Amino acid sequence: SRKDSKLKTKPSHKKISNSKSCNIRVVVRLRGPNAKERAAKSLNVVYIPENSTKEIKIINEAYDRREPPFFRFDQVFGPQATQSEIFDTVVSPILDEVLLGFNCTVFAYGQTGTGKTYTMEGDLSSEDGELNYKSGIIPRTLHELFKRLGDDHNKYTVRLSMLELYNEEVGDLLSLGDSVPKLTLNIDASSKLQIQGMEEILIEDTASGIALLQSGSSKRHTAATNCNQKSSRSHCIFTITVRIKESNFEGQDLLKEGKLYLVDLAGSEDTKMSGAINQQAREAGLINTSLLSLGRVITNLVAREESNAPIHIPYRESKLTRILQDSLGGQTKTCIIATISPAKISLEETVSTLKYATKAMKITNTPVSNQK
Ligand code: ADP
């Protein structure tokens, strides 16, 4: 029978679109034109073709370059897509994994003003933890999490932390008081990363989770007004850690822990600074080390999944990738939500966002038309 199984094994290059091994999902959210774009009478040049759920197209005249004027992703959402639709299709399946004890990450990536924070947080006003039409991914995740965990609080714990990463410095957005204390990263005796002094707050319901998010979020923005454009240049990492107690069939207690990182990344316009090495820009903190490293980590993860070669993943290059190391790659599920504007005035940034997002797509996901 060993011979049989050998005969049945297909050559690996025929394994196209093996969804089992595809752990990075890339979706795009295209918003409608905003007031500024309408005032500038900027044309809408980016659109989703009729009946398509996977393609983003750019009007040819607006984009007369050598590249084909369309991009393909796992899924695309247009201006009509609701917050609840995004949650249900993108985040809910990831929450399933977290409840099974896996670590997962959802990123919002895109130019400033395209809807990253709207997608992640949305409208945070809430009464008793109730959601509204504009509630974003984080409030919806908390709501769904407590719904699924049920009323028996002896069976689980939910803890939250919220960090800001600015210029490779980690700040704690959940510390008491108005300050955002700086934290250091250490490696403990068992080689695990520790974030020294980080607040991890135990919550028992959605309402307290939303309240913490509100407070952390407002600290991020208060700090930003004191520092030129800081909020668009900082990353926000909101972490939900779920521990579930279960008994196995012999009556022994088992502890299952899963983590979900919900990350609102710095404005993607920051990656533009990467071109020539510019010492001045570097010193002024104008190079977003974490954003660039994340790109390299993801590109290498994709390449490694594709080729099965022992490709090095440069997690240690930045604070962001160090913090997320245990939830990027391997058994974990990752979703990148790339947010874009439809307007001609943003086209250059939009194309660069779409290219960054394309690098995260498995090559085997692209259609191999008419190829046998
Ligand atoms: P970013 O975090 O990418 O800088 P924001 O989330 O702050 O962008 O969005 C900028 C503005 O556009 C906000 O006023 C937000 O409410 C609005 N906005 C963004 N995306 C949408 C959307 N899909 N639907 C409605 N309003 C949106």
CSV table of C-alpha atoms and ligand atoms in Angstrom, one decimal:
chain,number,residue,atom,x,y,z
A,1,SER,CA,0.0,0.0,0.0
A,2,ARG,CA,3.0,2.3,0.5
A,3,LYS,CA,3.6,1.9,-3.3
A,4,ASP,CA,-0.1,2.8,-3.9
A,5,SER,CA,0.1,6.0,-1.9
A,6,LYS,CA,3.3,7.0,-3.7
A,7,LEU,CA,1.5,6.5,-7.0
A,8,LYS,CA,-1.4,8.7,-5.9
A,9,THR,CA,0.8,11.6,-4.9
A,10,LYS,CA,0.6,14.3,-7.4
A,11,PRO,CA,3.6,16.4,-8.2
A,12,SER,CA,3.6,19.5,-6.0
A,13,HIS,CA,3.5,22.0,-8.8
A,14,LYS,CA,0.0,20.9,-9.6
A,15,LYS,CA,-1.3,21.8,-6.2
A,16,ILE,CA,-2.8,25.1,-7.3
A,17,SER,CA,-5.1,27.0,-4.9
A,18,ASN,CA,-4.5,24.7,-2.0
A,19,SER,CA,-6.7,26.6,0.4
A,20,LYS,CA,-5.6,24.6,3.4
A,21,SER,CA,-2.1,26.0,3.3
A,22,CYS,CA,-3.3,29.6,2.5
A,23,ASN,CA,-3.1,31.3,5.8
A,24,ILE,CA,-2.8,34.9,4.6
A,25,ARG,CA,-6.0,36.4,3.2
A,26,VAL,CA,-5.9,39.8,1.5
A,27,VAL,CA,-9.1,41.8,1.0
A,28,VAL,CA,-9.5,45.4,-0.2
A,29,ARG,CA,-12.1,47.9,1.0
A,30,LEU,CA,-12.7,50.8,-1.4
A,31,ARG,CA,-14.5,53.7,0.2
A,32,GLY,CA,-16.6,56.3,-1.6
A,33,PRO,CA,-15.2,59.8,-2.4
A,34,ASN,CA,-14.8,62.0,0.7
A,35,ALA,CA,-15.7,65.7,1.0
A,36,LYS,CA,-12.2,66.8,0.1
A,37,GLU,CA,-12.1,64.7,-3.0
A,38,ARG,CA,-15.5,65.9,-4.1
A,39,ALA,CA,-14.5,69.5,-3.4
A,40,ALA,CA,-11.4,69.0,-5.6
A,41,LYS,CA,-13.7,67.5,-8.3
A,42,SER,CA,-11.4,64.6,-8.4
A,43,LEU,CA,-12.6,61.8,-10.7
A,44,ASN,CA,-13.3,58.4,-9.4
A,45,VAL,CA,-10.8,56.2,-11.2
A,46,VAL,CA,-10.8,53.1,-9.1
A,47,TYR,CA,-13.7,50.7,-9.2
A,48,ILE,CA,-14.9,47.2,-8.7
A,49,PRO,CA,-16.1,45.7,-12.0
A,50,GLU,CA,-19.8,44.7,-12.1
A,51,ASN,CA,-20.4,41.3,-10.7
A,52,SER,CA,-16.9,40.9,-9.5
A,53,THR,CA,-16.1,40.2,-5.9
A,54,LYS,CA,-12.4,39.9,-6.3
A,55,GLU,CA,-11.1,42.6,-8.7
A,56,ILE,CA,-10.1,46.2,-8.4
A,57,LYS,CA,-9.8,48.1,-11.7
A,58,ILE,CA,-8.4,51.4,-12.6
A,59,ILE,CA,-9.7,53.4,-15.5
A,60,ASN,CA,-7.2,53.1,-18.3
A,61,GLU,CA,-6.8,56.7,-19.1
A,62,ALA,CA,-5.9,57.4,-15.6
A,63,TYR,CA,-3.3,54.8,-15.5
A,64,ASP,CA,-1.4,54.6,-18.7
A,65,ARG,CA,1.6,52.6,-17.4
A,66,ARG,CA,3.0,49.3,-18.4
A,67,GLU,CA,1.3,47.3,-15.6
A,68,PRO,CA,-2.2,45.9,-16.3
A,69,PRO,CA,-4.8,48.2,-14.8
A,70,PHE,CA,-6.4,45.6,-12.5
A,71,PHE,CA,-5.6,43.8,-9.4
A,72,ARG,CA,-7.0,40.6,-8.0
A,73,PHE,CA,-7.5,39.7,-4.3
A,74,ASP,CA,-9.3,37.2,-2.1
A,75,GLN,CA,-12.2,39.5,-1.8
A,76,VAL,CA,-13.0,43.2,-2.5
A,77,PHE,CA,-15.6,45.4,-0.8
A,78,GLY,CA,-17.0,48.5,-2.3
A,79,PRO,CA,-18.5,51.7,-0.8
A,80,GLN,CA,-21.8,50.0,-0.1
A,81,ALA,CA,-20.2,47.3,2.1
A,82,THR,CA,-21.3,47.7,5.7
A,83,GLN,CA,-19.3,47.3,8.8
A,84,SER,CA,-21.2,44.2,9.7
A,85,GLU,CA,-20.6,42.6,6.3
A,86,ILE,CA,-16.8,43.2,6.7
A,87,PHE,CA,-16.9,41.6,10.2
A,88,ASP,CA,-19.0,38.6,9.1
A,89,THR,CA,-16.9,37.7,6.1
A,90,VAL,CA,-13.5,38.7,7.2
A,91,VAL,CA,-13.2,38.5,11.0
A,92,SER,CA,-15.7,36.0,12.1
A,93,PRO,CA,-13.9,33.0,10.6
A,94,ILE,CA,-10.7,34.2,12.2
A,95,LEU,CA,-12.5,34.4,15.6
A,96,ASP,CA,-13.3,30.7,15.2
A,97,GLU,CA,-9.6,30.0,15.0
A,98,VAL,CA,-8.8,32.1,18.1
A,99,LEU,CA,-11.5,30.1,20.0
A,100,LEU,CA,-9.7,26.9,19.0
A,101,GLY,CA,-6.6,28.2,20.6
A,102,PHE,CA,-4.7,29.8,17.7
A,103,ASN,CA,-3.1,33.2,17.4
A,104,CYS,CA,-4.3,35.3,14.6
A,105,THR,CA,-3.9,38.9,13.2
A,106,VAL,CA,-6.1,41.3,11.3
A,107,PHE,CA,-4.3,44.3,9.8
A,108,ALA,CA,-5.7,47.5,8.3
A,109,TYR,CA,-3.3,48.9,5.8
A,110,GLY,CA,-3.6,51.9,3.6
A,111,GLN,CA,-3.0,55.6,3.0
A,112,THR,CA,-4.1,58.0,5.7
A,113,GLY,CA,-7.8,58.9,5.3
A,114,THR,CA,-8.8,55.8,3.5
A,115,GLY,CA,-10.7,54.2,6.4
A,116,LYS,CA,-8.3,52.1,8.5
A,117,THR,CA,-9.5,53.4,11.8
A,118,TYR,CA,-13.1,53.5,10.6
A,119,THR,CA,-12.7,49.8,9.7
A,120,MET,CA,-11.0,48.8,12.9
A,121,GLU,CA,-12.8,50.9,15.5
A,122,GLY,CA,-15.6,52.8,13.6
A,123,ASP,CA,-18.1,54.6,15.8
A,124,LEU,CA,-17.2,53.8,19.4
A,125,SER,CA,-20.3,55.3,21.0
A,126,SER,CA,-22.2,52.5,22.7
A,127,GLU,CA,-24.8,52.0,25.4
A,128,ASP,CA,-24.3,48.9,27.5
A,129,GLY,CA,-22.0,47.4,24.9
A,130,GLU,CA,-24.6,47.5,22.1
A,131,LEU,CA,-23.3,47.9,18.6
A,132,ASN,CA,-24.4,50.5,16.1
A,133,TYR,CA,-24.4,50.6,12.3
A,134,LYS,CA,-20.9,52.2,12.2
A,135,SER,CA,-19.3,50.0,14.9
A,136,GLY,CA,-16.0,48.6,13.6
A,137,ILE,CA,-14.2,45.3,13.8
A,138,ILE,CA,-13.0,45.7,17.4
A,139,PRO,CA,-16.3,46.4,19.1
A,140,ARG,CA,-18.0,43.7,16.9
A,141,THR,CA,-15.3,41.2,17.8
A,142,LEU,CA,-15.8,41.8,21.5
A,143,HIS,CA,-19.6,41.5,21.1
A,144,GLU,CA,-19.4,38.3,19.1
A,145,LEU,CA,-16.8,36.8,21.5
A,146,PHE,CA,-18.9,37.2,24.6
A,147,LYS,CA,-21.9,36.0,22.7
A,148,ARG,CA,-20.1,32.8,21.8
A,149,LEU,CA,-18.4,32.3,25.2
A,150,GLY,CA,-21.7,32.4,27.0
A,151,ASP,CA,-22.6,33.3,30.6
A,152,ASP,CA,-20.4,30.8,32.5
A,153,HIS,CA,-17.5,33.2,33.5
A,154,ASN,CA,-15.8,30.4,35.4
A,155,LYS,CA,-15.0,28.8,32.1
A,156,TYR,CA,-13.0,31.5,30.4
A,157,THR,CA,-11.1,34.8,30.8
A,158,VAL,CA,-10.8,37.6,28.3
A,159,ARG,CA,-7.9,40.1,28.6
A,160,LEU,CA,-7.1,43.2,26.6
A,161,SER,CA,-4.0,45.2,25.9
A,162,MET,CA,-3.5,48.1,23.6
A,163,LEU,CA,-0.2,49.4,22.4
A,164,GLU,CA,1.0,52.2,20.3
A,165,LEU,CA,4.1,51.9,18.2
A,166,TYR,CA,5.7,55.1,17.1
A,167,ASN,CA,9.2,55.5,15.8
A,168,GLU,CA,10.1,52.1,17.1
A,169,GLU,CA,9.0,53.0,20.6
A,170,VAL,CA,6.2,51.0,22.3
A,171,GLY,CA,3.7,53.0,24.4
A,172,ASP,CA,0.9,51.5,26.6
A,173,LEU,CA,-2.5,53.0,25.7
A,174,LEU,CA,-4.3,51.2,28.6
A,175,SER,CA,-2.2,52.4,31.5
A,176,LEU,CA,-4.1,54.3,34.2
A,177,GLY,CA,-4.0,58.1,33.9
A,178,ASP,CA,-3.3,60.3,31.0
A,179,SER,CA,0.2,59.3,30.2
A,180,VAL,CA,1.3,56.7,27.6
A,181,PRO,CA,4.3,55.1,29.4
A,182,LYS,CA,7.1,53.7,27.2
A,183,LEU,CA,7.6,49.9,27.5
A,184,THR,CA,10.6,47.8,26.7
A,185,LEU,CA,10.7,44.4,25.0
A,186,ASN,CA,12.6,41.6,26.8
A,187,ILE,CA,13.2,37.9,26.1
A,188,ASP,CA,12.4,35.7,29.1
A,189,ALA,CA,14.1,32.5,30.2
A,190,SER,CA,12.0,30.4,27.9
A,191,SER,CA,12.9,32.7,25.0
A,192,LYS,CA,9.4,34.2,24.9
A,193,LEU,CA,9.0,37.9,24.2
A,194,GLN,CA,7.9,39.9,27.2
A,195,ILE,CA,6.6,43.4,27.1
A,196,GLN,CA,7.7,44.7,30.4
A,197,GLY,CA,5.0,46.4,32.4
A,198,MET,CA,2.2,46.1,29.8
A,199,GLU,CA,-1.3,46.5,31.2
A,200,GLU,CA,-3.5,43.4,30.4
A,201,ILE,CA,-6.9,44.1,31.6
A,202,LEU,CA,-9.4,41.4,32.4
A,203,ILE,CA,-12.9,42.2,31.1
A,204,GLU,CA,-16.2,40.5,31.6
A,205,ASP,CA,-18.4,42.1,29.0
A,206,THR,CA,-18.4,44.0,25.7
A,207,ALA,CA,-19.2,47.4,27.4
A,208,SER,CA,-16.0,47.4,29.5
A,209,GLY,CA,-14.0,46.4,26.4
A,210,ILE,CA,-15.4,49.2,24.3
A,211,ALA,CA,-14.8,51.7,27.2
A,212,LEU,CA,-11.1,50.7,27.3
A,213,LEU,CA,-10.8,51.0,23.5
A,214,GLN,CA,-12.4,54.4,23.7
A,215,SER,CA,-10.0,55.6,26.3
A,216,GLY,CA,-6.9,54.1,24.6
A,217,SER,CA,-8.0,55.5,21.3
A,218,SER,CA,-8.5,59.0,22.6
A,219,LYS,CA,-5.0,58.9,24.2
A,220,ARG,CA,-3.6,58.0,20.9
A,221,HIS,CA,-5.2,61.0,19.3
A,222,THR,CA,-4.5,63.4,22.1
A,223,ALA,CA,-0.8,62.5,21.9
A,224,ALA,CA,-1.0,63.0,18.1
A,225,THR,CA,-2.1,66.6,18.3
A,226,ASN,CA,1.1,67.4,20.3
A,227,CYS,CA,3.3,65.7,17.7
A,228,ASN,CA,3.0,66.5,14.1
A,229,GLN,CA,0.9,63.8,12.3
A,230,LYS,CA,1.8,61.3,14.9
A,231,SER,CA,-1.4,59.3,14.7
A,232,SER,CA,-1.0,58.6,11.0
A,233,ARG,CA,2.6,57.6,11.6
A,234,SER,CA,1.9,55.3,14.5
A,235,HIS,CA,0.7,51.7,14.7
A,236,CYS,CA,-2.0,50.6,17.1
A,237,ILE,CA,-2.0,47.0,18.3
A,238,PHE,CA,-5.2,45.9,20.1
A,239,THR,CA,-4.9,42.4,21.6
A,240,ILE,CA,-7.6,40.1,22.8
A,241,THR,CA,-6.4,37.1,24.7
A,242,VAL,CA,-8.9,34.4,25.3
A,243,ARG,CA,-8.4,31.5,27.7
A,244,ILE,CA,-10.9,28.7,27.8
A,245,LYS,CA,-11.0,26.0,30.5
A,246,GLU,CA,-12.2,22.7,29.2
A,247,SER,CA,-12.3,19.2,30.6
A,248,ASN,CA,-11.2,16.3,28.5
A,249,PHE,CA,-13.0,12.9,28.5
A,250,GLU,CA,-10.9,11.9,31.6
A,251,GLY,CA,-12.2,14.9,33.5
A,252,GLN,CA,-8.9,16.7,33.5
A,253,ASP,CA,-8.8,20.4,33.1
A,254,LEU,CA,-7.2,21.8,29.9
A,255,LEU,CA,-6.4,25.4,29.2
A,256,LYS,CA,-6.7,26.7,25.7
A,257,GLU,CA,-5.4,30.1,24.9
A,258,GLY,CA,-5.9,32.0,21.7
A,259,LYS,CA,-4.9,35.6,20.8
A,260,LEU,CA,-6.2,38.0,18.3
A,261,TYR,CA,-4.2,41.0,17.3
A,262,LEU,CA,-6.2,43.8,15.6
A,263,VAL,CA,-3.8,46.2,14.1
A,264,ASP,CA,-4.4,49.7,12.7
A,265,LEU,CA,-1.2,50.3,10.8
A,266,ALA,CA,0.5,53.6,10.2
A,267,GLY,CA,-0.4,55.4,7.0
A,268,SER,CA,1.0,53.5,4.0
A,269,GLU,CA,2.4,56.8,2.6
A,270,ASP,CA,5.2,56.1,5.1
A,271,THR,CA,6.7,53.3,3.0
A,272,LYS,CA,7.5,55.8,0.2
A,273,MET,CA,10.3,57.1,2.4
A,274,SER,CA,12.1,53.9,1.8
A,275,GLY,CA,13.6,54.7,-1.6
A,276,ALA,CA,17.1,56.2,-1.2
A,277,ILE,CA,18.7,55.9,2.1
A,278,ASN,CA,18.3,59.3,3.6
A,279,GLN,CA,20.1,59.8,6.8
A,280,GLN,CA,18.2,62.9,7.7
A,281,ALA,CA,14.9,61.2,7.1
A,282,ARG,CA,16.0,58.3,9.2
A,283,GLU,CA,17.1,60.6,12.1
A,284,ALA,CA,13.9,62.5,12.0
A,285,GLY,CA,12.0,59.2,12.3
A,286,LEU,CA,10.6,59.5,8.8
A,287,ILE,CA,11.3,55.9,7.9
A,288,ASN,CA,8.8,53.5,9.3
A,289,THR,CA,10.9,50.6,10.1
A,290,SER,CA,8.0,48.5,11.3
A,291,LEU,CA,5.9,49.0,8.2
A,292,LEU,CA,8.8,48.1,5.9
A,293,SER,CA,9.7,45.0,8.0
A,294,LEU,CA,6.1,43.8,8.0
A,295,GLY,CA,6.2,43.9,4.2
A,296,ARG,CA,9.3,41.8,4.2
A,297,VAL,CA,8.1,39.3,6.7
A,298,ILE,CA,4.8,38.8,4.8
A,299,THR,CA,6.6,38.5,1.4
A,300,ASN,CA,8.9,35.9,2.9
A,301,LEU,CA,6.1,34.0,4.6
A,302,VAL,CA,4.3,33.8,1.3
A,303,ALA,CA,7.5,32.8,-0.6
A,304,ARG,CA,8.2,30.1,2.0
A,305,GLU,CA,4.6,28.7,1.8
A,306,GLU,CA,4.9,28.6,-1.9
A,307,SER,CA,8.3,27.0,-2.3
A,308,ASN,CA,8.6,25.0,0.9
A,309,ALA,CA,12.2,26.3,1.0
A,310,PRO,CA,13.8,27.2,4.3
A,311,ILE,CA,13.4,31.0,3.8
A,312,HIS,CA,14.4,33.2,6.6
A,313,ILE,CA,11.6,35.3,8.1
A,314,PRO,CA,13.1,38.6,9.4
A,315,TYR,CA,10.8,39.0,12.5
A,316,ARG,CA,13.6,40.6,14.5
A,317,GLU,CA,14.0,43.6,12.2
A,318,SER,CA,11.3,45.7,13.9
A,319,LYS,CA,9.3,46.0,17.0
A,320,LEU,CA,6.0,45.3,15.2
A,321,THR,CA,7.1,42.0,13.7
A,322,ARG,CA,8.7,41.0,17.0
A,323,ILE,CA,5.5,41.6,18.9
A,324,LEU,CA,3.4,39.8,16.3
A,325,GLN,CA,5.9,37.0,15.7
A,326,ASP,CA,3.8,34.3,17.5
A,327,SER,CA,0.8,35.1,15.3
A,328,LEU,CA,2.3,35.5,11.9
A,329,GLY,CA,3.1,32.4,9.9
A,330,GLY,CA,2.8,28.7,10.7
A,331,GLN,CA,-0.6,27.7,12.0
A,332,THR,CA,-1.9,31.2,12.4
A,333,LYS,CA,-4.4,33.0,10.2
A,334,THR,CA,-3.7,36.5,9.0
A,335,CYS,CA,-5.9,38.9,7.2
A,336,ILE,CA,-4.9,42.1,5.6
A,337,ILE,CA,-7.6,44.6,4.9
A,338,ALA,CA,-6.1,47.2,2.4
A,339,THR,CA,-8.2,50.4,2.4
A,340,ILE,CA,-8.2,52.6,-0.6
A,341,SER,CA,-9.8,55.8,-2.0
A,342,PRO,CA,-11.5,55.9,-5.5
A,343,ALA,CA,-10.1,59.4,-6.3
A,344,LYS,CA,-7.7,60.3,-9.0
A,345,ILE,CA,-5.8,62.6,-6.6
A,346,SER,CA,-4.9,59.6,-4.5
A,347,LEU,CA,-4.2,57.2,-7.4
A,348,GLU,CA,-0.4,57.0,-6.8
A,349,GLU,CA,-0.9,56.0,-3.2
A,350,THR,CA,-3.7,53.6,-4.1
A,351,VAL,CA,-1.5,51.8,-6.6
A,352,SER,CA,1.3,51.5,-4.1
A,353,THR,CA,-1.2,50.1,-1.5
A,354,LEU,CA,-2.5,47.6,-4.0
A,355,LYS,CA,1.0,46.6,-4.9
A,356,TYR,CA,2.0,46.1,-1.2
A,357,ALA,CA,-1.2,44.0,-0.7
A,358,THR,CA,-0.5,42.0,-3.9
A,359,LYS,CA,2.8,40.9,-2.5
A,360,ALA,CA,1.0,39.3,0.4
A,361,MET,CA,-1.2,37.2,-2.0
A,362,LYS,CA,-0.1,33.7,-2.7
A,363,ILE,CA,1.0,33.4,-6.3
A,364,THR,CA,-1.0,30.2,-6.6
A,365,ASN,CA,-4.2,32.2,-5.9
A,366,THR,CA,-4.0,34.1,-9.2
A,367,PRO,CA,-6.0,32.5,-11.9
A,368,VAL,CA,-3.9,30.3,-14.3
A,369,SER,CA,-6.2,30.8,-17.2
A,370,ASN,CA,-6.3,28.1,-19.9
A,371,GLN,CA,-3.2,26.4,-18.5
A,372,LYS,CA,-3.3,22.7,-18.3
B,1,ADP,P1,-7.4,56.3,8.3
B,1,ADP,O1,-7.5,55.6,9.6
B,1,ADP,O2,-7.1,55.4,7.2
B,1,ADP,O3,-6.6,57.5,8.3
B,1,ADP,P2,-10.2,57.1,8.8
B,1,ADP,O4,-10.7,55.7,9.3
B,1,ADP,O5,-9.9,58.0,9.9
B,1,ADP,O6,-8.9,56.9,7.9
B,1,ADP,O7,-11.2,57.6,7.8
B,1,ADP,C1,-11.2,59.0,7.4
B,1,ADP,C2,-12.6,59.5,7.3
B,1,ADP,O8,-13.4,58.8,6.3
B,1,ADP,C3,-13.3,59.3,8.6
B,1,ADP,O9,-14.2,60.5,8.8
B,1,ADP,C4,-14.2,58.1,8.4
B,1,ADP,O10,-15.4,58.1,9.2
B,1,ADP,C5,-14.5,58.2,6.9
B,1,ADP,N1,-14.6,56.8,6.3
B,1,ADP,C6,-13.6,56.0,6.0
B,1,ADP,N2,-14.1,54.9,5.4
B,1,ADP,C7,-15.4,55.0,5.4
B,1,ADP,C8,-16.4,54.1,4.9
B,1,ADP,N3,-16.2,52.9,4.3
B,1,ADP,N4,-17.7,54.6,5.0
B,1,ADP,C9,-18.0,55.7,5.6
B,1,ADP,N5,-17.1,56.6,6.0
B,1,ADP,C10,-15.8,56.2,5.9
